[in-house]
Amino acid sequence: MVTTGALLGLSAILFGIGLVGFLSRRNIILMLVSLEIMLNAVNVNFAAFGHHLLEERGQILALFVIAVAAAEAAIGLGLVIALARNRPDVRIEHLTELKW
Amino acid sequence: MGTLAGQAAFYYLAAASIASAALAVTRSNPIHSMLWVLALFLHVAGIFVLVGAQFLAAVQVIVYAGAILVFYLFFVMLLDLPSETAARRFGAHWPLAAAAGAVFAFLLMRWYQPGLATPTPAATVDAAPMPHVAAVGMLLFTEFALPFEVVSLVLLVAILGAVVVARRKTAS
């Protein structure tokens, strides 16, 4: 059936795409979405090892990752709303007030 | 499911996932990005079904595609979209991001182990085999009961935090 090596490769490629997206996009919402892509890659990794070891605990860890992703979405988008109230848009290079 | 059909399904799902992830991080219109991420989530749910994680697949479709992604779409539509579409989509630091991706790909190829191939057969199956979702639920409410409760606390803190952060300051 599906080999674990192929699943891990898929997971790594998805994580890499999410990493590049997170580092290169300018829109904060799309940075958060790239973070969700990375978390999905991690879930694929958990499911792959659960499949490999014939073990349900990997799935349970992936469930916890999904719960944390939901919390992260709520907090992150709350921050975006708080930022967008004071600024015309939500681009990352307009957030320069902590720099000097 | 036959082995060949399973393999074909896996390669389709993997290729579609990678393609939709790549499109999601490169489209200039945020709504298009979101829709490609939706395609990615559904294909990853298919991969979960293929590796026997049916409950995880259902949670992926319901929570990720159904709740989190709709939440993101809602926010994109709440904010100013036309200026986003017209603006440059990548920051000036994108060569740094590409370098990080290249380093990651190098490390991946350096330590990738294709030898990790065959799922080991169940060596010690002493109890009667349980239906799959029932086994997940049994683990979740016995061994993982405390982390399960802690997750409820995490979600509560996230709700309160989102309200506190996004609340409009009243003049008091």
PDB file of N, CA and C in Angstrom, chain B residues 20-71:
ATOM      1  N   SER B  20      -1.773  22.308  -5.025  1.00  0.00           N
ATOM      2  CA  SER B  20      -2.643  23.337  -4.446  1.00  0.00           C
ATOM      3  C   SER B  20      -1.922  24.127  -3.376  1.00  0.00           C
ATOM      4  N   ALA B  21      -0.979  23.500  -2.646  1.00  0.00           N
ATOM      5  CA  ALA B  21      -0.213  24.285  -1.664  1.00  0.00           C
ATOM      6  C   ALA B  21       0.648  25.318  -2.368  1.00  0.00           C
ATOM      7  N   ALA B  22       1.309  24.898  -3.474  1.00  0.00           N
ATOM      8  CA  ALA B  22       2.165  25.840  -4.190  1.00  0.00           C
ATOM      9  C   ALA B  22       1.337  26.981  -4.767  1.00  0.00           C
ATOM     10  N   LEU B  23       0.149  26.672  -5.303  1.00  0.00           N
ATOM     11  CA  LEU B  23      -0.696  27.743  -5.835  1.00  0.00           C
ATOM     12  C   LEU B  23      -1.185  28.651  -4.712  1.00  0.00           C
ATOM     13  N   ALA B  24      -1.455  28.041  -3.531  1.00  0.00           N
ATOM     14  CA  ALA B  24      -1.990  28.850  -2.436  1.00  0.00           C
ATOM     15  C   ALA B  24      -0.998  29.889  -1.970  1.00  0.00           C
ATOM     16  N   VAL B  25       0.294  29.577  -1.959  1.00  0.00           N
ATOM     17  CA  VAL B  25       1.239  30.572  -1.463  1.00  0.00           C
ATOM     18  C   VAL B  25       1.720  31.507  -2.558  1.00  0.00           C
ATOM     19  N   THR B  26       1.295  31.316  -3.821  1.00  0.00           N
ATOM     20  CA  THR B  26       1.767  32.215  -4.862  1.00  0.00           C
ATOM     21  C   THR B  26       0.673  33.059  -5.494  1.00  0.00           C
ATOM     22  N   ARG B  27      -0.608  32.784  -5.258  1.00  0.00           N
ATOM     23  CA  ARG B  27      -1.646  33.604  -5.911  1.00  0.00           C
ATOM     24  C   ARG B  27      -1.642  35.002  -5.301  1.00  0.00           C
ATOM     25  N   SER B  28      -1.975  35.998  -6.129  1.00  0.00           N
ATOM     26  CA  SER B  28      -1.997  37.357  -5.603  1.00  0.00           C
ATOM     27  C   SER B  28      -3.339  37.691  -4.956  1.00  0.00           C
ATOM     28  N   ASN B  29      -4.408  37.100  -5.442  1.00  0.00           N
ATOM     29  CA  ASN B  29      -5.712  37.362  -4.851  1.00  0.00           C
ATOM     30  C   ASN B  29      -5.886  36.491  -3.604  1.00  0.00           C
ATOM     31  N   PRO B  30      -6.071  37.082  -2.415  1.00  0.00           N
ATOM     32  CA  PRO B  30      -6.179  36.271  -1.196  1.00  0.00           C
ATOM     33  C   PRO B  30      -7.327  35.269  -1.247  1.00  0.00           C
ATOM     34  N   ILE B  31      -8.434  35.627  -1.926  1.00  0.00           N
ATOM     35  CA  ILE B  31      -9.560  34.689  -1.992  1.00  0.00           C
ATOM     36  C   ILE B  31      -9.155  33.438  -2.774  1.00  0.00           C
ATOM     37  N   HIS B  32      -8.416  33.628  -3.857  1.00  0.00           N
ATOM     38  CA  HIS B  32      -7.955  32.462  -4.621  1.00  0.00           C
ATOM     39  C   HIS B  32      -7.027  31.604  -3.773  1.00  0.00           C
ATOM     40  N   SER B  33      -6.139  32.271  -3.010  1.00  0.00           N
ATOM     41  CA  SER B  33      -5.263  31.526  -2.107  1.00  0.00           C
ATOM     42  C   SER B  33      -6.078  30.667  -1.158  1.00  0.00           C
ATOM     43  N   MET B  34      -7.115  31.264  -0.568  1.00  0.00           N
ATOM     44  CA  MET B  34      -7.948  30.528   0.393  1.00  0.00           C
ATOM     45  C   MET B  34      -8.599  29.324  -0.267  1.00  0.00           C
ATOM     46  N   LEU B  35      -9.078  29.516  -1.498  1.00  0.00           N
ATOM     47  CA  LEU B  35      -9.763  28.396  -2.151  1.00  0.00           C
ATOM     48  C   LEU B  35      -8.779  27.284  -2.473  1.00  0.00           C
ATOM     49  N   TRP B  36      -7.523  27.639  -2.826  1.00  0.00           N
ATOM     50  CA  TRP B  36      -6.522  26.579  -3.045  1.00  0.00           C
ATOM     51  C   TRP B  36      -6.175  25.881  -1.753  1.00  0.00           C
ATOM     52  N   VAL B  37      -6.170  26.628  -0.647  1.00  0.00           N
ATOM     53  CA  VAL B  37      -5.922  25.974   0.640  1.00  0.00           C
ATOM     54  C   VAL B  37      -7.070  25.020   0.974  1.00  0.00           C
ATOM     55  N   LEU B  38      -8.294  25.421   0.595  1.00  0.00           N
ATOM     56  CA  LEU B  38      -9.428  24.507   0.789  1.00  0.00           C
ATOM     57  C   LEU B  38      -9.210  23.206   0.023  1.00  0.00           C
ATOM     58  N   ALA B  39      -8.756  23.317  -1.246  1.00  0.00           N
ATOM     59  CA  ALA B  39      -8.454  22.109  -2.032  1.00  0.00           C
ATOM     60  C   ALA B  39      -7.375  21.284  -1.351  1.00  0.00           C
ATOM     61  N   LEU B  40      -6.355  21.965  -0.816  1.00  0.00           N
ATOM     62  CA  LEU B  40      -5.277  21.252  -0.109  1.00  0.00           C
ATOM     63  C   LEU B  40      -5.846  20.480   1.073  1.00  0.00           C
ATOM     64  N   PHE B  41      -6.706  21.119   1.870  1.00  0.00           N
ATOM     65  CA  PHE B  41      -7.230  20.457   3.065  1.00  0.00           C
ATOM     66  C   PHE B  41      -8.047  19.231   2.686  1.00  0.00           C
ATOM     67  N   LEU B  42      -8.836  19.346   1.609  1.00  0.00           N
ATOM     68  CA  LEU B  42      -9.667  18.187   1.223  1.00  0.00           C
ATOM     69  C   LEU B  42      -8.789  17.044   0.740  1.00  0.00           C
ATOM     70  N   HIS B  43      -7.713  17.351  -0.007  1.00  0.00           N
ATOM     71  CA  HIS B  43      -6.845  16.275  -0.469  1.00  0.00           C
ATOM     72  C   HIS B  43      -6.081  15.639   0.685  1.00  0.00           C
ATOM     73  N   VAL B  44      -5.689  16.458   1.671  1.00  0.00           N
ATOM     74  CA  VAL B  44      -5.012  15.883   2.837  1.00  0.00           C
ATOM     75  C   VAL B  44      -5.975  14.983   3.608  1.00  0.00           C
ATOM     76  N   ALA B  45      -7.259  15.362   3.650  1.00  0.00           N
ATOM     77  CA  ALA B  45      -8.254  14.483   4.279  1.00  0.00           C
ATOM     78  C   ALA B  45      -8.312  13.149   3.540  1.00  0.00           C
ATOM     79  N   GLY B  46      -8.207  13.187   2.210  1.00  0.00           N
ATOM     80  CA  GLY B  46      -8.174  11.937   1.445  1.00  0.00           C
ATOM     81  C   GLY B  46      -6.966  11.094   1.803  1.00  0.00           C
ATOM     82  N   ILE B  47      -5.819  11.755   2.038  1.00  0.00           N
ATOM     83  CA  ILE B  47      -4.623  11.006   2.449  1.00  0.00           C
ATOM     84  C   ILE B  47      -4.841  10.379   3.813  1.00  0.00           C
ATOM     85  N   PHE B  48      -5.516  11.086   4.705  1.00  0.00           N
ATOM     86  CA  PHE B  48      -5.799  10.513   6.025  1.00  0.00           C
ATOM     87  C   PHE B  48      -6.658   9.257   5.892  1.00  0.00           C
ATOM     88  N   VAL B  49      -7.651   9.295   4.999  1.00  0.00           N
ATOM     89  CA  VAL B  49      -8.467   8.100   4.782  1.00  0.00           C
ATOM     90  C   VAL B  49      -7.594   6.962   4.286  1.00  0.00           C
ATOM     91  N   LEU B  50      -6.648   7.291   3.417  1.00  0.00           N
ATOM     92  CA  LEU B  50      -5.818   6.257   2.796  1.00  0.00           C
ATOM     93  C   LEU B  50      -4.905   5.586   3.813  1.00  0.00           C
ATOM     94  N   VAL B  51      -4.456   6.318   4.836  1.00  0.00           N
ATOM     95  CA  VAL B  51      -3.601   5.690   5.844  1.00  0.00           C
ATOM     96  C   VAL B  51      -4.408   5.179   7.031  1.00  0.00           C
ATOM     97  N   GLY B  52      -5.704   5.125   6.894  1.00  0.00           N
ATOM     98  CA  GLY B  52      -6.516   4.506   7.931  1.00  0.00           C
ATOM     99  C   GLY B  52      -6.850   5.408   9.089  1.00  0.00           C
ATOM    100  N   ALA B  53      -6.744   6.716   8.904  1.00  0.00           N
ATOM    101  CA  ALA B  53      -7.095   7.649   9.969  1.00  0.00           C
ATOM    102  C   ALA B  53      -8.433   8.292   9.625  1.00  0.00           C
ATOM    103  N   GLN B  54      -9.496   7.503   9.674  1.00  0.00           N
ATOM    104  CA  GLN B  54     -10.797   8.012   9.215  1.00  0.00           C
ATOM    105  C   GLN B  54     -11.318   9.132  10.100  1.00  0.00           C
ATOM    106  N   PHE B  55     -11.135   8.978  11.417  1.00  0.00           N
ATOM    107  CA  PHE B  55     -11.635  10.015  12.323  1.00  0.00           C
ATOM    108  C   PHE B  55     -10.913  11.337  12.077  1.00  0.00           C
ATOM    109  N   LEU B  56      -9.595  11.226  11.854  1.00  0.00           N
ATOM    110  CA  LEU B  56      -8.815  12.431  11.569  1.00  0.00           C
ATOM    111  C   LEU B  56      -9.277  13.082  10.269  1.00  0.00           C
ATOM    112  N   ALA B  57      -9.628  12.262   9.283  1.00  0.00           N
ATOM    113  CA  ALA B  57     -10.125  12.815   8.020  1.00  0.00           C
ATOM    114  C   ALA B  57     -11.418  13.578   8.243  1.00  0.00           C
ATOM    115  N   ALA B  58     -12.312  13.008   9.067  1.00  0.00           N
ATOM    116  CA  ALA B  58     -13.577  13.699   9.328  1.00  0.00           C
ATOM    117  C   ALA B  58     -13.333  15.005  10.059  1.00  0.00           C
ATOM    118  N   VAL B  59     -12.419  14.983  11.043  1.00  0.00           N
ATOM    119  CA  VAL B  59     -12.119  16.215  11.776  1.00  0.00           C
ATOM    120  C   VAL B  59     -11.486  17.241  10.850  1.00  0.00           C
ATOM    121  N   GLN B  60     -10.637  16.757   9.942  1.00  0.00           N
ATOM    122  CA  GLN B  60      -9.984  17.665   8.994  1.00  0.00           C
ATOM    123  C   GLN B  60     -11.023  18.394   8.147  1.00  0.00           C
ATOM    124  N   VAL B  61     -11.998  17.639   7.626  1.00  0.00           N
ATOM    125  CA  VAL B  61     -13.010  18.268   6.773  1.00  0.00           C
ATOM    126  C   VAL B  61     -13.904  19.188   7.594  1.00  0.00           C
ATOM    127  N   ILE B  62     -14.323  18.731   8.781  1.00  0.00           N
ATOM    128  CA  ILE B  62     -15.302  19.515   9.532  1.00  0.00           C
ATOM    129  C   ILE B  62     -14.647  20.728  10.180  1.00  0.00           C
ATOM    130  N   VAL B  63     -13.522  20.516  10.869  1.00  0.00           N
ATOM    131  CA  VAL B  63     -12.927  21.616  11.631  1.00  0.00           C
ATOM    132  C   VAL B  63     -12.066  22.495  10.737  1.00  0.00           C
ATOM    133  N   TYR B  64     -11.153  21.866   9.984  1.00  0.00           N
ATOM    134  CA  TYR B  64     -10.238  22.681   9.189  1.00  0.00           C
ATOM    135  C   TYR B  64     -10.958  23.333   8.017  1.00  0.00           C
ATOM    136  N   ALA B  65     -11.499  22.486   7.129  1.00  0.00           N
ATOM    137  CA  ALA B  65     -12.125  23.044   5.928  1.00  0.00           C
ATOM    138  C   ALA B  65     -13.415  23.760   6.281  1.00  0.00           C
ATOM    139  N   GLY B  66     -14.146  23.241   7.261  1.00  0.00           N
ATOM    140  CA  GLY B  66     -15.455  23.801   7.541  1.00  0.00           C
ATOM    141  C   GLY B  66     -15.404  25.023   8.420  1.00  0.00           C
ATOM    142  N   ALA B  67     -14.571  25.004   9.464  1.00  0.00           N
ATOM    143  CA  ALA B  67     -14.607  26.097  10.434  1.00  0.00           C
ATOM    144  C   ALA B  67     -13.446  27.065  10.244  1.00  0.00           C
ATOM    145  N   ILE B  68     -12.219  26.557  10.320  1.00  0.00           N
ATOM    146  CA  ILE B  68     -11.062  27.461  10.335  1.00  0.00           C
ATOM    147  C   ILE B  68     -10.955  28.205   9.021  1.00  0.00           C
ATOM    148  N   LEU B  69     -11.142  27.487   7.908  1.00  0.00           N
ATOM    149  CA  LEU B  69     -10.947  28.136   6.619  1.00  0.00           C
ATOM    150  C   LEU B  69     -12.039  29.158   6.339  1.00  0.00           C
ATOM    151  N   VAL B  70     -13.290  28.845   6.754  1.00  0.00           N
ATOM    152  CA  VAL B  70     -14.375  29.813   6.576  1.00  0.00           C
ATOM    153  C   VAL B  70     -14.107  31.060   7.416  1.00  0.00           C
ATOM    154  N   PHE B  71     -13.523  30.835   8.604  1.00  0.00           N
ATOM    155  CA  PHE B  71     -13.124  31.945   9.464  1.00  0.00           C
ATOM    156  C   PHE B  71     -12.120  32.846   8.739  1.00  0.00           C
TER     157      PHE B  71
END
